[in-house]
mmCIF file of C-alpha atoms in Angstrom:
data_model
loop_
_atom_site.group_PDB
_atom_site.id
_atom_site.type_symbol
_atom_site.label_atom_id
_atom_site.label_comp_id
_atom_site.label_asym_id
_atom_site.label_seq_id
_atom_site.Cartn_x
_atom_site.Cartn_y
_atom_site.Cartn_z
ATOM 1 C CA UNK A 17 -75.387 0.814 -26.764
ATOM 2 C CA UNK A 18 -75.100 4.448 -25.574
ATOM 3 C CA UNK A 19 -78.661 4.367 -24.231
ATOM 4 C CA UNK A 20 -77.900 1.074 -22.460
ATOM 5 C CA UNK A 21 -74.726 2.541 -20.897
ATOM 6 C CA UNK A 22 -76.634 5.637 -19.834
ATOM 7 C CA UNK A 23 -79.357 3.473 -18.296
ATOM 8 C CA UNK A 24 -76.757 1.451 -16.395
ATOM 9 C CA UNK A 25 -75.077 4.620 -15.190
ATOM 10 C CA UNK A 26 -78.429 5.983 -14.031
ATOM 11 C CA UNK A 27 -79.103 2.731 -12.150
ATOM 12 C CA UNK A 28 -75.704 2.931 -10.437
ATOM 13 C CA UNK A 29 -76.324 6.561 -9.494
ATOM 14 C CA UNK A 30 -79.769 5.670 -8.114
ATOM 15 C CA UNK A 31 -78.311 2.771 -6.113
ATOM 16 C CA UNK A 32 -75.529 5.006 -4.822
ATOM 17 C CA UNK A 33 -78.066 7.677 -3.901
ATOM 18 C CA UNK A 34 -80.197 5.160 -1.975
ATOM 19 C CA UNK A 35 -77.150 3.792 -0.120
ATOM 20 C CA UNK A 36 -75.996 7.324 0.635
ATOM 21 C CA UNK A 37 -79.457 8.287 1.933
ATOM 22 C CA UNK A 38 -79.653 5.130 4.041
ATOM 23 C CA UNK A 39 -76.195 5.784 5.539
ATOM 24 C CA UNK A 40 -77.081 9.382 6.265
ATOM 25 C CA UNK A 41 -80.312 8.386 8.078
ATOM 26 C CA UNK A 42 -78.423 5.773 10.121
ATOM 27 C CA UNK A 43 -75.837 8.360 11.218
ATOM 28 C CA UNK A 44 -78.534 10.899 12.165
ATOM 29 C CA UNK A 45 -80.558 8.292 14.128
ATOM 30 C CA UNK A 46 -77.401 7.063 15.909
ATOM 31 C CA UNK A 47 -76.446 10.577 16.997
ATOM 32 C CA UNK A 48 -79.995 11.367 18.110
ATOM 33 C CA UNK A 49 -80.095 8.180 20.200
ATOM 34 C CA UNK A 50 -76.730 9.014 21.808
ATOM 35 C CA UNK A 51 -77.868 12.554 22.621
ATOM 36 C CA UNK A 52 -81.159 11.262 24.061
ATOM 37 C CA UNK A 53 -79.307 8.686 26.184
ATOM 38 C CA UNK A 54 -76.926 11.285 27.639
ATOM 39 C CA UNK A 55 -79.759 13.684 28.383
ATOM 40 C CA UNK A 56 -81.658 10.845 30.126
ATOM 41 C CA UNK A 57 -78.564 10.021 32.208
ATOM 42 C CA UNK A 58 -78.180 13.643 33.252
ATOM 43 C CA UNK A 59 -81.844 13.883 34.274
ATOM 44 C CA UNK A 60 -81.612 10.616 36.208
ATOM 45 C CA UNK A 61 -78.573 11.846 38.166
ATOM 46 C CA UNK A 62 -80.255 15.127 38.996
ATOM 47 C CA UNK A 63 -83.436 13.360 40.138
ATOM 48 C CA UNK A 64 -81.447 10.894 42.242
ATOM 49 C CA UNK A 65 -79.504 13.740 43.853
ATOM 50 C CA UNK A 66 -82.720 15.568 44.716
ATOM 51 C CA UNK A 67 -84.212 12.367 46.080
ATOM 52 C CA UNK A 68 -81.218 11.728 48.336
ATOM 53 C CA UNK A 69 -81.256 15.325 49.593
ATOM 54 C CA UNK A 70 -84.917 14.955 50.516
ATOM 55 C CA UNK A 71 -84.259 11.558 52.101
ATOM 56 C CA UNK A 72 -81.371 12.932 54.134
ATOM 57 C CA UNK A 73 -83.416 15.876 55.321
ATOM 58 C CA UNK A 74 -86.236 13.539 56.237
ATOM 59 C CA UNK A 75 -83.837 11.303 58.139
ATOM 60 C CA UNK A 76 -82.387 14.285 60.016
ATOM 61 C CA UNK A 77 -85.859 15.500 60.905
ATOM 62 C CA UNK A 78 -86.878 12.046 62.046
ATOM 63 C CA UNK A 79 -83.724 11.681 64.131
ATOM 64 C CA UNK A 80 -84.270 15.065 65.720
ATOM 65 C CA UNK A 81 -87.848 14.192 66.534
ATOM 66 C CA UNK A 82 -86.819 10.832 67.952
ATOM 67 C CA UNK A 83 -84.111 12.441 70.073
ATOM 68 C CA UNK A 84 -86.555 14.954 71.476
ATOM 69 C CA UNK A 85 -89.088 12.252 72.200
ATOM 70 C CA UNK A 86 -86.490 10.117 73.885
ATOM 71 C CA UNK A 87 -85.243 12.996 75.977
ATOM 72 C CA UNK A 88 -88.752 13.759 77.121
ATOM 73 C CA UNK A 89 -89.283 10.127 78.000
ATOM 74 C CA UNK A 90 -85.988 10.053 79.880
ATOM 75 C CA UNK A 91 -86.964 13.058 81.874
ATOM 76 C CA UNK A 92 -90.302 11.430 82.670
ATOM 77 C CA UNK A 93 -88.642 8.225 83.626
ATOM 78 C CA UNK A 94 -85.652 9.523 85.538
ATOM 79 C CA UNK A 95 -85.298 6.338 87.558
ATOM 80 C CA UNK A 96 -84.463 4.337 84.464
ATOM 81 C CA UNK A 97 -82.459 7.086 82.777
ATOM 82 C CA UNK A 98 -79.226 5.113 82.449
ATOM 83 C CA UNK A 99 -80.866 2.239 80.616
ATOM 84 C CA UNK A 100 -82.860 4.601 78.439
ATOM 85 C CA UNK A 101 -79.777 6.686 77.696
ATOM 86 C CA UNK A 102 -77.953 3.591 76.590
ATOM 87 C CA UNK A 103 -80.848 2.656 74.360
ATOM 88 C CA UNK A 104 -80.854 6.182 73.015
ATOM 89 C CA UNK A 105 -77.135 5.974 72.317
ATOM 90 C CA UNK A 106 -77.702 2.766 70.422
ATOM 91 C CA UNK A 107 -80.413 4.391 68.351
ATOM 92 C CA UNK A 108 -78.206 7.416 67.714
ATOM 93 C CA UNK A 109 -75.343 5.156 66.699
ATOM 94 C CA UNK A 110 -77.612 3.395 64.250
ATOM 95 C CA UNK A 111 -78.802 6.709 62.875
ATOM 96 C CA UNK A 112 -75.239 7.968 62.667
ATOM 97 C CA UNK A 113 -74.306 4.863 60.725
ATOM 98 C CA UNK A 114 -77.174 5.500 58.363
ATOM 99 C CA UNK A 115 -76.056 9.113 58.014
ATOM 100 C CA UNK A 116 -72.530 7.972 57.201
ATOM 101 C CA UNK A 117 -73.877 5.693 54.515
ATOM 102 C CA UNK A 118 -75.992 8.497 53.131
ATOM 103 C CA UNK A 119 -73.009 10.840 53.189
ATOM 104 C CA UNK A 120 -71.004 8.255 51.293
ATOM 105 C CA UNK A 121 -73.753 8.042 48.690
ATOM 106 C CA UNK A 122 -73.900 11.827 48.497
ATOM 107 C CA UNK A 123 -70.139 12.049 47.950
ATOM 108 C CA UNK A 124 -70.404 9.437 45.231
ATOM 109 C CA UNK A 125 -73.182 11.413 43.572
ATOM 110 C CA UNK A 126 -71.154 14.600 43.910
ATOM 111 C CA UNK A 127 -68.279 12.889 42.098
ATOM 112 C CA UNK A 128 -70.685 11.804 39.391
ATOM 113 C CA UNK A 129 -72.121 15.321 39.266
ATOM 114 C CA UNK A 130 -68.622 16.602 38.517
ATOM 115 C CA UNK A 131 -68.798 14.603 35.307
ATOM 116 C CA UNK A 132 -71.930 16.453 34.190
ATOM 117 C CA UNK A 133 -70.013 19.416 32.626
ATOM 118 C CA UNK A 134 -67.860 16.954 30.704
ATOM 119 C CA UNK A 135 -70.995 15.132 29.584
ATOM 120 C CA UNK A 136 -72.545 18.429 28.528
ATOM 121 C CA UNK A 137 -69.368 19.237 26.600
ATOM 122 C CA UNK A 138 -69.511 15.853 24.873
ATOM 123 C CA UNK A 139 -73.181 16.431 24.154
ATOM 124 C CA UNK A 140 -72.418 19.775 22.528
ATOM 125 C CA UNK A 141 -69.589 18.158 20.585
ATOM 126 C CA UNK A 142 -71.976 15.509 19.269
ATOM 127 C CA UNK A 143 -74.484 18.205 18.314
ATOM 128 C CA UNK A 144 -71.806 20.190 16.464
ATOM 129 C CA UNK A 145 -70.597 17.054 14.710
ATOM 130 C CA UNK A 146 -74.179 16.261 13.777
ATOM 131 C CA UNK A 147 -74.583 19.735 12.243
ATOM 132 C CA UNK A 148 -71.343 19.313 10.318
ATOM 133 C CA UNK A 149 -72.535 15.962 9.014
ATOM 134 C CA UNK A 150 -75.847 17.498 7.953
ATOM 135 C CA UNK A 151 -74.044 20.322 6.115
ATOM 136 C CA UNK A 152 -71.695 17.833 4.421
ATOM 137 C CA UNK A 153 -74.624 15.685 3.344
ATOM 138 C CA UNK A 154 -76.403 18.728 1.914
ATOM 139 C CA UNK A 155 -73.252 19.689 -0.024
ATOM 140 C CA UNK A 156 -72.923 16.163 -1.397
ATOM 141 C CA UNK A 157 -76.597 16.161 -2.354
ATOM 142 C CA UNK A 158 -76.193 19.438 -4.244
ATOM 143 C CA UNK A 159 -73.085 18.079 -5.979
ATOM 144 C CA UNK A 160 -74.918 14.910 -6.986
ATOM 145 C CA UNK A 161 -77.841 16.960 -8.297
ATOM 146 C CA UNK A 162 -75.480 19.099 -10.396
ATOM 147 C CA UNK A 163 -73.716 15.952 -11.641
ATOM 148 C CA UNK A 164 -77.024 14.410 -12.664
ATOM 149 C CA UNK A 165 -78.002 17.581 -14.524
ATOM 150 C CA UNK A 166 -74.625 17.589 -16.321
ATOM 151 C CA UNK A 167 -75.006 13.930 -17.192
ATOM 152 C CA UNK A 168 -78.516 14.534 -18.559
ATOM 153 C CA UNK A 169 -77.224 17.444 -20.636
ATOM 154 C CA UNK A 170 -74.395 15.286 -22.021
ATOM 155 C CA UNK A 171 -76.848 12.503 -22.774
ATOM 156 C CA UNK A 172 -79.093 14.880 -24.732
ATOM 157 C CA UNK A 173 -76.060 16.245 -26.580
ATOM 158 C CA UNK A 174 -74.975 12.704 -27.505
ATOM 159 C CA UNK A 175 -78.461 11.909 -28.802
ATOM 160 C CA UNK A 176 -78.419 15.052 -30.923
ATOM 161 C CA UNK A 177 -74.960 14.131 -32.274
ATOM 162 C CA UNK A 178 -76.190 10.636 -33.103
ATOM 163 C CA UNK A 179 -79.187 12.081 -34.971
ATOM 164 C CA UNK A 180 -76.857 14.385 -36.905
ATOM 165 C CA UNK A 181 -74.550 11.475 -37.718
ATOM 166 C CA UNK A 182 -77.496 9.419 -38.982
ATOM 167 C CA UNK A 183 -78.563 12.283 -41.260
ATOM 168 C CA UNK A 184 -75.009 12.607 -42.577
ATOM 169 C CA UNK A 185 -74.839 8.856 -43.231
ATOM 170 C CA UNK A 186 -78.145 8.955 -45.120
ATOM 171 C CA UNK A 187 -76.937 11.883 -47.211
ATOM 172 C CA UNK A 188 -73.670 10.076 -47.965
ATOM 173 C CA UNK A 189 -75.571 6.968 -49.021
ATOM 174 C CA UNK A 190 -77.794 9.075 -51.254
ATOM 175 C CA UNK A 191 -74.759 10.753 -52.857
ATOM 176 C CA UNK A 192 -73.066 7.400 -53.355
ATOM 177 C CA UNK A 193 -76.207 6.058 -54.960
ATOM 178 C CA UNK A 194 -76.383 9.026 -57.328
ATOM 179 C CA UNK A 195 -72.680 8.671 -58.112
ATOM 180 C CA UNK A 196 -73.105 4.974 -58.926
ATOM 181 C CA UNK A 197 -75.979 5.841 -61.279
ATOM 182 C CA UNK A 198 -73.816 8.413 -63.025
ATOM 183 C CA UNK A 199 -70.987 5.896 -63.372
ATOM 184 C CA UNK A 200 -73.406 3.356 -64.888
ATOM 185 C CA UNK A 201 -74.693 5.916 -67.390
ATOM 186 C CA UNK A 202 -71.247 7.179 -68.361
ATOM 187 C CA UNK A 203 -69.430 3.838 -68.266
ATOM 188 C CA UNK A 204 -67.249 4.913 -65.381
ATOM 189 C CA UNK A 205 -66.606 8.439 -66.752
ATOM 190 C CA UNK A 206 -68.836 10.706 -64.743
ATOM 191 C CA UNK A 207 -67.832 13.734 -66.843
ATOM 192 C CA UNK A 208 -69.073 12.170 -70.137
ATOM 193 C CA UNK A 209 -72.471 13.284 -71.529
ATOM 194 C CA UNK A 210 -75.326 11.106 -70.322
ATOM 195 C CA UNK A 211 -77.820 9.654 -72.818
ATOM 196 C CA UNK A 212 -81.069 8.479 -71.340
ATOM 197 C CA UNK A 213 -83.400 5.901 -72.805
ATOM 198 C CA UNK A 214 -87.097 6.049 -72.207
ATOM 199 C CA UNK A 215 -87.529 4.499 -68.762
ATOM 200 C CA UNK A 216 -90.719 3.927 -66.798
ATOM 201 C CA UNK A 217 -89.877 7.009 -64.756
ATOM 202 C CA UNK A 218 -87.832 10.076 -65.576
ATOM 203 C CA UNK A 219 -83.980 9.903 -65.231
ATOM 204 C CA UNK A 220 -84.050 12.957 -63.032
ATOM 205 C CA UNK A 221 -86.354 11.158 -60.657
ATOM 206 C CA UNK A 222 -84.085 8.081 -60.699
ATOM 207 C CA UNK A 223 -81.054 10.203 -59.833
ATOM 208 C CA UNK A 224 -82.727 12.121 -57.041
ATOM 209 C CA UNK A 225 -84.495 9.289 -55.248
ATOM 210 C CA UNK A 226 -82.673 7.102 -52.723
ATOM 211 C CA UNK A 227 -82.699 3.315 -53.218
ATOM 212 C CA UNK A 228 -85.512 2.662 -50.786
ATOM 213 C CA UNK A 229 -87.851 5.129 -52.542
ATOM 214 C CA UNK A 230 -86.949 3.722 -55.969
ATOM 215 C CA UNK A 231 -87.729 0.183 -54.820
ATOM 216 C CA UNK A 232 -91.082 1.365 -53.470
ATOM 217 C CA UNK A 233 -91.886 3.185 -56.757
ATOM 218 C CA UNK A 234 -90.845 0.127 -58.796
ATOM 219 C CA UNK A 235 -93.063 -2.118 -56.655
ATOM 220 C CA UNK A 236 -96.040 0.205 -57.193
#
């Protein structure tokens, strides 16, 4: 029964260890995914900001080039300058509208960029929490290992005690057997002198052998 209980306890500990390891891996993977996602978001915002800066610069350059071209054309076509100037104003208005839209996007990105330090702080917090979790898991693993070693030591001690108890029981049975033989020889008075008949084996051998050995000798 003790070996069965110990086996069941070992199975429970193994199941608990597997569940604990599975939970630990899930927590680590979850934190790694969250960190990777935040880093990807930060990179995407930075790339989008750079792209918009380049686009705005390109738009400004294009507008400047178009203005210069238009001015040169207006000078060349002075007779139609009013109509061309109006067309130029329309183009400039369109470009200004585009610039306003780009500025609005830039302001929106700047607002988002203000959140980057907070995101970095959260990222560091997740990393610190991840390290704390790893340290806690290592401590629990060490504690479980020590508990298993203690349990194994107790199990060995119990086995040794059981072996000792079995030896004591055998010795008690042997003494009881010898005592019963003495009582048979003395008629219940173990202090009376014992008279032996001539048996198939010596009385000393009968007194010293346990029942199992005597049955084996009788059978032979």
